Amino acid sequence: MHESSAPPTGFLRKHVFSLDHKVIGKQYLDLALVAVVTGMGLSWLMRFHLAYPDIAIPGLGRFAPNAAPGGVMTPELYLSLMTMHGTIMVFFVLTTAPFAGFGNYVLPIQLGAEDMAFPRFNMMSFWVTCVAFLVLLAAFFVPEGPPISGWTAYAPLSAIGKDAGPGQGMGQTLWALSIAIFCVGQLLGSLNFIATTLDLRTRGMTLMRMPFSAWAWFITSVIGLIAFSVLLPACILLILDRVAGTSFFIPGGLVVSDRLQPHSGGSPLLWQHLFWFFGHPEVYIAILPGFGIVSHILPAFARKPLLGPKVALVCMGAIGFLSYTVWGHHMFLSGMNPLSATLFSVPTLVITIPATIMVLLWIGTVYGSRMRFTTSALFCLGFVSVFVSGGISGFFLAQPSIDTYLHGTYFVVGHFHFVMGVAAMFGIFAGTYFWFPKMYGRMMNETLGKIHFTLTLIGVYATFMPMHYLGLAGNVRRYSAFTDDYMKGSLPLHRFITMAALFTGAVQVIFFVNLIWSRLRGARAPDNPWQATSLEWSIPSPPPFDNFGGHHPVVLHGPNEYGGTGPAGDCVMQAAPTTQVTR
Amino acid sequence: MATLKLTSPARTGVWIGIATITMSFTAYTSAMVVRQGSGADWQHVALPRILYVNTLLLLLSSGTLEAGRRRLSVAWLSITMALGLLFIAGQVLAWRELASLGVYLATNPASDFFYIFTALHGLHLLGGIVALGYVMVRLRVSRGGPPLAALSAASLYWHFMAVLWLYLLLVLATRL
Amino acid sequence: MGKLFAAVVAVVTVISAGVFIARIWWLPPDISVLGSGIDQQMTETMVASGILFVASQLTLALFAWKYADAGDGRPIKVFPGGATPMVVISIVLVSAEILVLTLVGTKVWGGIFLSPPDPNALKIDVQAEQFAYYFRYPGLDGKLGLAHPELIDASDGNFYGLDFANDTTGRDDIVSASLVVPVDRPVLLSLHAKDVGHAFYVPELRIQQDFVPGLVIPLQFTATQVVKKEIVCTQLCGLGHFNMRAYLDVVTPEQFDQWLKDQAP
């Protein structure tokens, strides 16, 4: 396990190449923070251009003189920003923060372990992810810039090479390389999570006594293992098509930029199948940790158990399993056999059932509770609201005949931003406000937190709900400007969305100020500021380097024992009292 | 202080690794099936005979590995590693034979998959060789007792490499 | 704070739902025989989802309003029936909805994509490329010439790569940058892509279909009004994607015949 039972020494060992899951978790969260600021900045540039296509953006002309002559964004720059925005957000924010970030920090402690099963692989997985991020960012600095094929990188646009357009040369190759490297990091991470959950639980911590967050991370890591094992081959085949002259995804007879392409026999649909076989489970990888985090946190602030704990676990497992049966719903209009549309549509609609049950369980938990509306609790409740909004729009898209109209419109953009960009983010915020005291030994400022929450909730609804209206009117997505007769009229609503997006982005400054200020000047955090039951609240804030001070906690209870009237208060800690570590 | 372990994490880790590798080769296999049907340019690749010799070497190495594992013998493990390296050398010879016939990576879709399957398997086997080397070093320098968990994990991985190769050989022989 | 949360959620819900109900932004009127089927399904889904949306958001808001910790140590209340009503409602309600929508939807879907092509259909070849559409009509011989990608010469107007020298069937083909069709007559499009993936989308026709390089994909529709609408590309195809469009020009049968005569090379 650990090389020695003494804490590491030296700056590099302690802060850079640390084997400590707590340091690695924080490193992932810091990486996600850098990524989300970058991704959000890209979206501001995009939104500004959409609302005011002819106006020069200050500074842009100097940073990208070819792609934005005089500061006015060209279509290819817009598309490359859009590609990088999607890639950075989906991979480096939504797959890292809720899973690798919080999971790494919290999971071993919640299980009563000293560290993850393979600390060296853990460290490697973080640094591999960092390398992937740097390789991706390098695409900004090659002469033709980043790729313009979207985060979905459909072939043959992504496979042909330079002829297909600006950014499709080196930029696209760097993208494919970056994602392939990212896959390796994720697979190492999944390996660790699964082995840790199966093998390192402390005495008394049966699977059924694991906190909901631990279950969510476990299910997520199993999904991730299978999904990323398919994305990696897909990226390798794409790279081979681009540099080795193969034709996995490129059919014959293509004339691009007046050149007959030297490929033949490949299938663009093969890329779509491989990509979406990964891509759909990926979005559940983004949201399931949020399910677990909310299910874990809400009872603590409601002071009552989560309604239907076993049902919740079955639902999370069902969602994980079903996520592998629905990928074709991204391809209803792709030219695949129309009969298969029904085949994919039914499980897509059926997934609504466990998702609905989860929502009702959360709402049912609030019923009759003694809710403490801390910022973390508010983000949990906000999660329920925005997940309902995002899930319902999915119900439309799941039906092929309706998708015939809504596919490729802003309705889809509104849908996935609600479930991923908002709901998953709310899960991350809930986790941050909840575990910050444990991680840094200081409380976050609740007033700033509540302002952050309220303004963000209003802001995200103002930003993303109108996109559904645009979609209903037939407004097409991935357009860098609206010059069509029928889409020109949508500009006022686009301007409203841009204002809302900039407003919501500005509000996040409050969050950053809170993070920094609390690190330096926050009130000292007790071991268990929230009076919660799971093992992380039975150790000091911040924890000692080996979590449990060399002891092994013995677990006597499940994590859901709130609402009683016992002598020690209205909840029962998971660990037996004598094995709790106190300062 | 060692953390309580319910089962050996090293072996669990290898099982998880087996799941991943299986899934990725499933993805390659389905890509191959689709590609075979999507274009009219599939050309049969005659498998170099040396592949069958290599197969025998790999199967033999599984046997020597078991001998080494039961007897905790560095000698038997060295033979296993040598057989593994011979296997890889044999694979390289197979590539050179194909290259001399003008069949390279991008020559036709069937050759694509020949090279992809053999190269990826060889790479993963190299990983197994490194793991074996690590176990041998720890056996030699056994300060805290023989590395039973690591040896068991490395063996599991090695045997899986042989099973995987048998599957790939079957695919190459019947579909290419 | 719970009350503030409840208020925000309630206001947002009412405004969002209100805009949907008021149809301030809505689908344009359809001009297709299949349009009413899709629109009906859209409305049904909107009503069912709308009820679920409003009910769940307002319930969440209500509970957040009511159940704050008042510090008086009152006991918690478990939802009557526990988790069972949640499971039952979800399974029954959602399954019923799924059943209805799948049955109705499959009929509509089949109408667009699984119906055999009408024998009376006007056959038009469509080529999508970066960043334009070209529509090819068979000439008087009723046949389309063979297209050869290697012969494509855009500067010479030979968008399809027709072999004028050796192929007689292609000489009278009419290539147009607009899709001109007669009203109330089935049209069978044959979609293929010259370079990368594209798509064909006419919101008013309620149809959409990707162009997949290497495949020839059929798409059938019947326009019910004499009108001019835009065809736009919805599959990201490069920097000109936002500007890739053509006009669908639905005309009377007489105007169509005249147009064909005028276009004859």
Coordinates of C-alpha atoms in Angstrom, one line a residue, chain B:
Chain B
M1 CA 0.2 0.3 8.7
A2 CA -1.4 -1.8 6.0
T3 CA -5.0 -1.1 5.1
L4 CA -7.4 -4.0 5.5
K5 CA -7.8 -5.8 2.3
L6 CA -10.9 -7.9 1.5
T7 CA -9.3 -9.5 -1.6
S8 CA -6.0 -8.9 -3.3
P9 CA -6.3 -5.5 -5.1
A10 CA -3.5 -6.5 -7.5
R11 CA -5.6 -9.4 -8.9
T12 CA -8.8 -7.3 -8.9
G13 CA -6.9 -4.7 -10.8
V14 CA -5.8 -7.2 -13.4
W15 CA -9.4 -8.5 -13.8
I16 CA -10.5 -4.9 -14.4
G17 CA -7.6 -4.5 -16.9
I18 CA -8.8 -7.7 -18.6
A19 CA -12.3 -6.2 -18.9
T20 CA -10.9 -3.0 -20.5
I21 CA -8.7 -4.8 -23.0
T22 CA -11.5 -7.2 -23.9
M23 CA -13.8 -4.3 -24.5
S24 CA -11.4 -2.4 -26.7
F25 CA -10.6 -5.5 -28.8
T26 CA -14.4 -6.0 -29.1
A27 CA -14.6 -2.5 -30.5
Y28 CA -11.8 -3.2 -33.0
T29 CA -13.5 -6.5 -34.0
S30 CA -16.8 -4.7 -34.6
A31 CA -15.0 -2.0 -36.6
M32 CA -13.5 -4.8 -38.7
V33 CA -16.8 -6.5 -39.3
V34 CA -18.4 -3.2 -40.3
R35 CA -15.4 -2.3 -42.5
Q36 CA -15.6 -5.6 -44.2
G37 CA -19.1 -4.9 -45.2
S38 CA -18.8 -1.2 -46.1
G39 CA -16.4 -1.4 -49.0
A40 CA -15.7 -3.8 -51.8
D41 CA -12.0 -3.7 -51.3
W42 CA -11.4 -6.4 -48.8
Q43 CA -8.5 -8.5 -49.8
H44 CA -7.6 -11.8 -48.2
V45 CA -4.3 -11.7 -46.3
A46 CA -2.4 -15.0 -46.2
L47 CA -1.2 -15.4 -42.7
P48 CA 2.6 -15.9 -42.5
R49 CA 3.3 -19.4 -41.2
I50 CA 5.5 -18.1 -38.4
L51 CA 2.4 -16.9 -36.6
Y52 CA 1.7 -20.5 -35.7
V53 CA 5.2 -21.0 -34.3
N54 CA 4.8 -17.8 -32.3
T55 CA 1.5 -19.2 -30.9
L56 CA 3.2 -22.3 -29.7
L57 CA 5.9 -20.3 -28.0
L58 CA 3.3 -18.2 -26.2
L59 CA 1.4 -21.2 -25.0
L60 CA 4.6 -22.8 -23.9
S61 CA 5.4 -19.6 -21.9
S62 CA 2.1 -20.0 -20.0
G63 CA 3.3 -23.4 -19.0
T64 CA 6.7 -22.2 -17.9
L65 CA 5.1 -19.3 -16.0
E66 CA 3.0 -21.7 -14.0
A67 CA 6.1 -23.7 -13.2
G68 CA 7.8 -20.6 -12.1
R69 CA 4.8 -19.4 -10.1
R70 CA 4.4 -22.6 -8.1
R71 CA 8.1 -23.0 -7.4
L72 CA 8.8 -19.2 -6.9
S73 CA 11.7 -19.8 -9.3
V74 CA 13.4 -16.8 -11.0
A75 CA 14.8 -19.3 -13.5
W76 CA 11.5 -20.4 -14.8
L77 CA 10.2 -16.8 -14.9
S78 CA 13.3 -15.9 -17.0
I79 CA 12.5 -18.6 -19.5
T80 CA 8.9 -17.3 -19.6
M81 CA 10.1 -13.8 -20.3
A82 CA 12.5 -15.1 -23.0
L83 CA 9.7 -17.0 -24.7
G84 CA 7.6 -13.8 -24.6
L85 CA 10.4 -11.8 -26.2
L86 CA 10.8 -14.5 -28.8
F87 CA 7.1 -14.3 -29.5
I88 CA 7.4 -10.6 -30.2
A89 CA 10.5 -11.1 -32.3
G90 CA 8.5 -13.7 -34.3
Q91 CA 5.7 -11.2 -34.8
V92 CA 8.1 -8.7 -36.1
L93 CA 9.4 -11.3 -38.5
A94 CA 5.8 -11.9 -39.7
W95 CA 5.5 -8.2 -40.4
R96 CA 8.7 -8.2 -42.4
E97 CA 7.4 -11.1 -44.4
L98 CA 4.2 -9.3 -45.2
A99 CA 6.2 -6.1 -46.0
S100 CA 8.4 -8.0 -48.5
L101 CA 5.2 -9.0 -50.3
G102 CA 4.1 -5.4 -50.4
V103 CA 1.5 -5.7 -47.7
Y104 CA 1.7 -2.7 -45.3
L105 CA -0.6 -1.1 -42.8
A106 CA -2.7 0.9 -45.3
T107 CA -2.5 -1.5 -48.3
N108 CA -6.0 -2.7 -47.9
P109 CA -8.5 -2.9 -45.1
A110 CA -7.7 -6.5 -44.2
S111 CA -4.0 -5.7 -43.8
D112 CA -5.0 -2.7 -41.6
F113 CA -6.5 -5.0 -39.1
F114 CA -3.8 -7.5 -39.3
Y115 CA -1.3 -4.9 -38.2
I116 CA -3.6 -3.3 -35.7
F117 CA -4.4 -6.5 -34.0
T118 CA -0.9 -7.9 -33.9
A119 CA 0.7 -4.6 -32.9
L120 CA -1.7 -3.9 -30.1
H121 CA -1.5 -7.4 -28.7
G122 CA 2.3 -7.2 -28.9
L123 CA 2.3 -3.9 -27.0
H124 CA 0.1 -5.3 -24.3
L125 CA 2.3 -8.4 -24.1
L126 CA 5.3 -6.0 -23.6
G127 CA 3.5 -4.6 -20.7
G128 CA 3.2 -8.1 -19.3
I129 CA 6.9 -8.6 -19.8
V130 CA 7.7 -5.5 -17.9
A131 CA 5.4 -6.7 -15.1
L132 CA 7.1 -10.0 -15.1
G133 CA 10.5 -8.3 -14.8
Y134 CA 9.2 -6.3 -11.8
V135 CA 8.1 -9.5 -10.1
M136 CA 11.4 -11.2 -10.8
V137 CA 13.3 -8.3 -9.3
R138 CA 11.2 -8.4 -6.2
L139 CA 11.6 -12.2 -5.9
R140 CA 15.4 -11.8 -6.0
V141 CA 15.4 -9.0 -3.5
S142 CA 12.6 -10.5 -1.4
R143 CA 12.8 -8.4 1.7
G144 CA 9.3 -8.6 2.9
G145 CA 8.7 -12.2 1.7
P146 CA 7.9 -13.5 -1.8
P147 CA 5.6 -11.1 -3.7
L148 CA 2.8 -13.6 -4.0
A149 CA 0.1 -11.0 -4.8
A150 CA 2.1 -9.4 -7.6
L151 CA 3.1 -12.8 -9.0
S152 CA -0.4 -14.0 -9.0
A153 CA -1.6 -10.8 -10.7
A154 CA 1.2 -10.9 -13.3
S155 CA 0.4 -14.5 -14.1
L156 CA -3.2 -13.8 -14.6
Y157 CA -2.4 -11.1 -17.0
W158 CA 0.1 -13.3 -18.9
H159 CA -2.4 -16.1 -19.3
F160 CA -4.9 -13.6 -20.6
M161 CA -2.5 -12.4 -23.2
A162 CA -2.3 -16.0 -24.4
V163 CA -6.1 -16.4 -24.5
L164 CA -6.4 -13.0 -26.3
W165 CA -3.9 -14.2 -28.9
L166 CA -5.8 -17.4 -29.5
Y167 CA -8.9 -15.3 -30.1
L168 CA -7.1 -12.9 -32.4
L169 CA -5.5 -15.7 -34.3
L170 CA -8.9 -17.3 -34.9
V171 CA -10.2 -13.9 -36.1
L172 CA -7.2 -13.4 -38.4
A173 CA -7.4 -16.9 -39.8
T174 CA -11.1 -17.0 -40.5
R175 CA -11.9 -13.4 -41.5
L176 CA -8.8 -12.0 -43.1

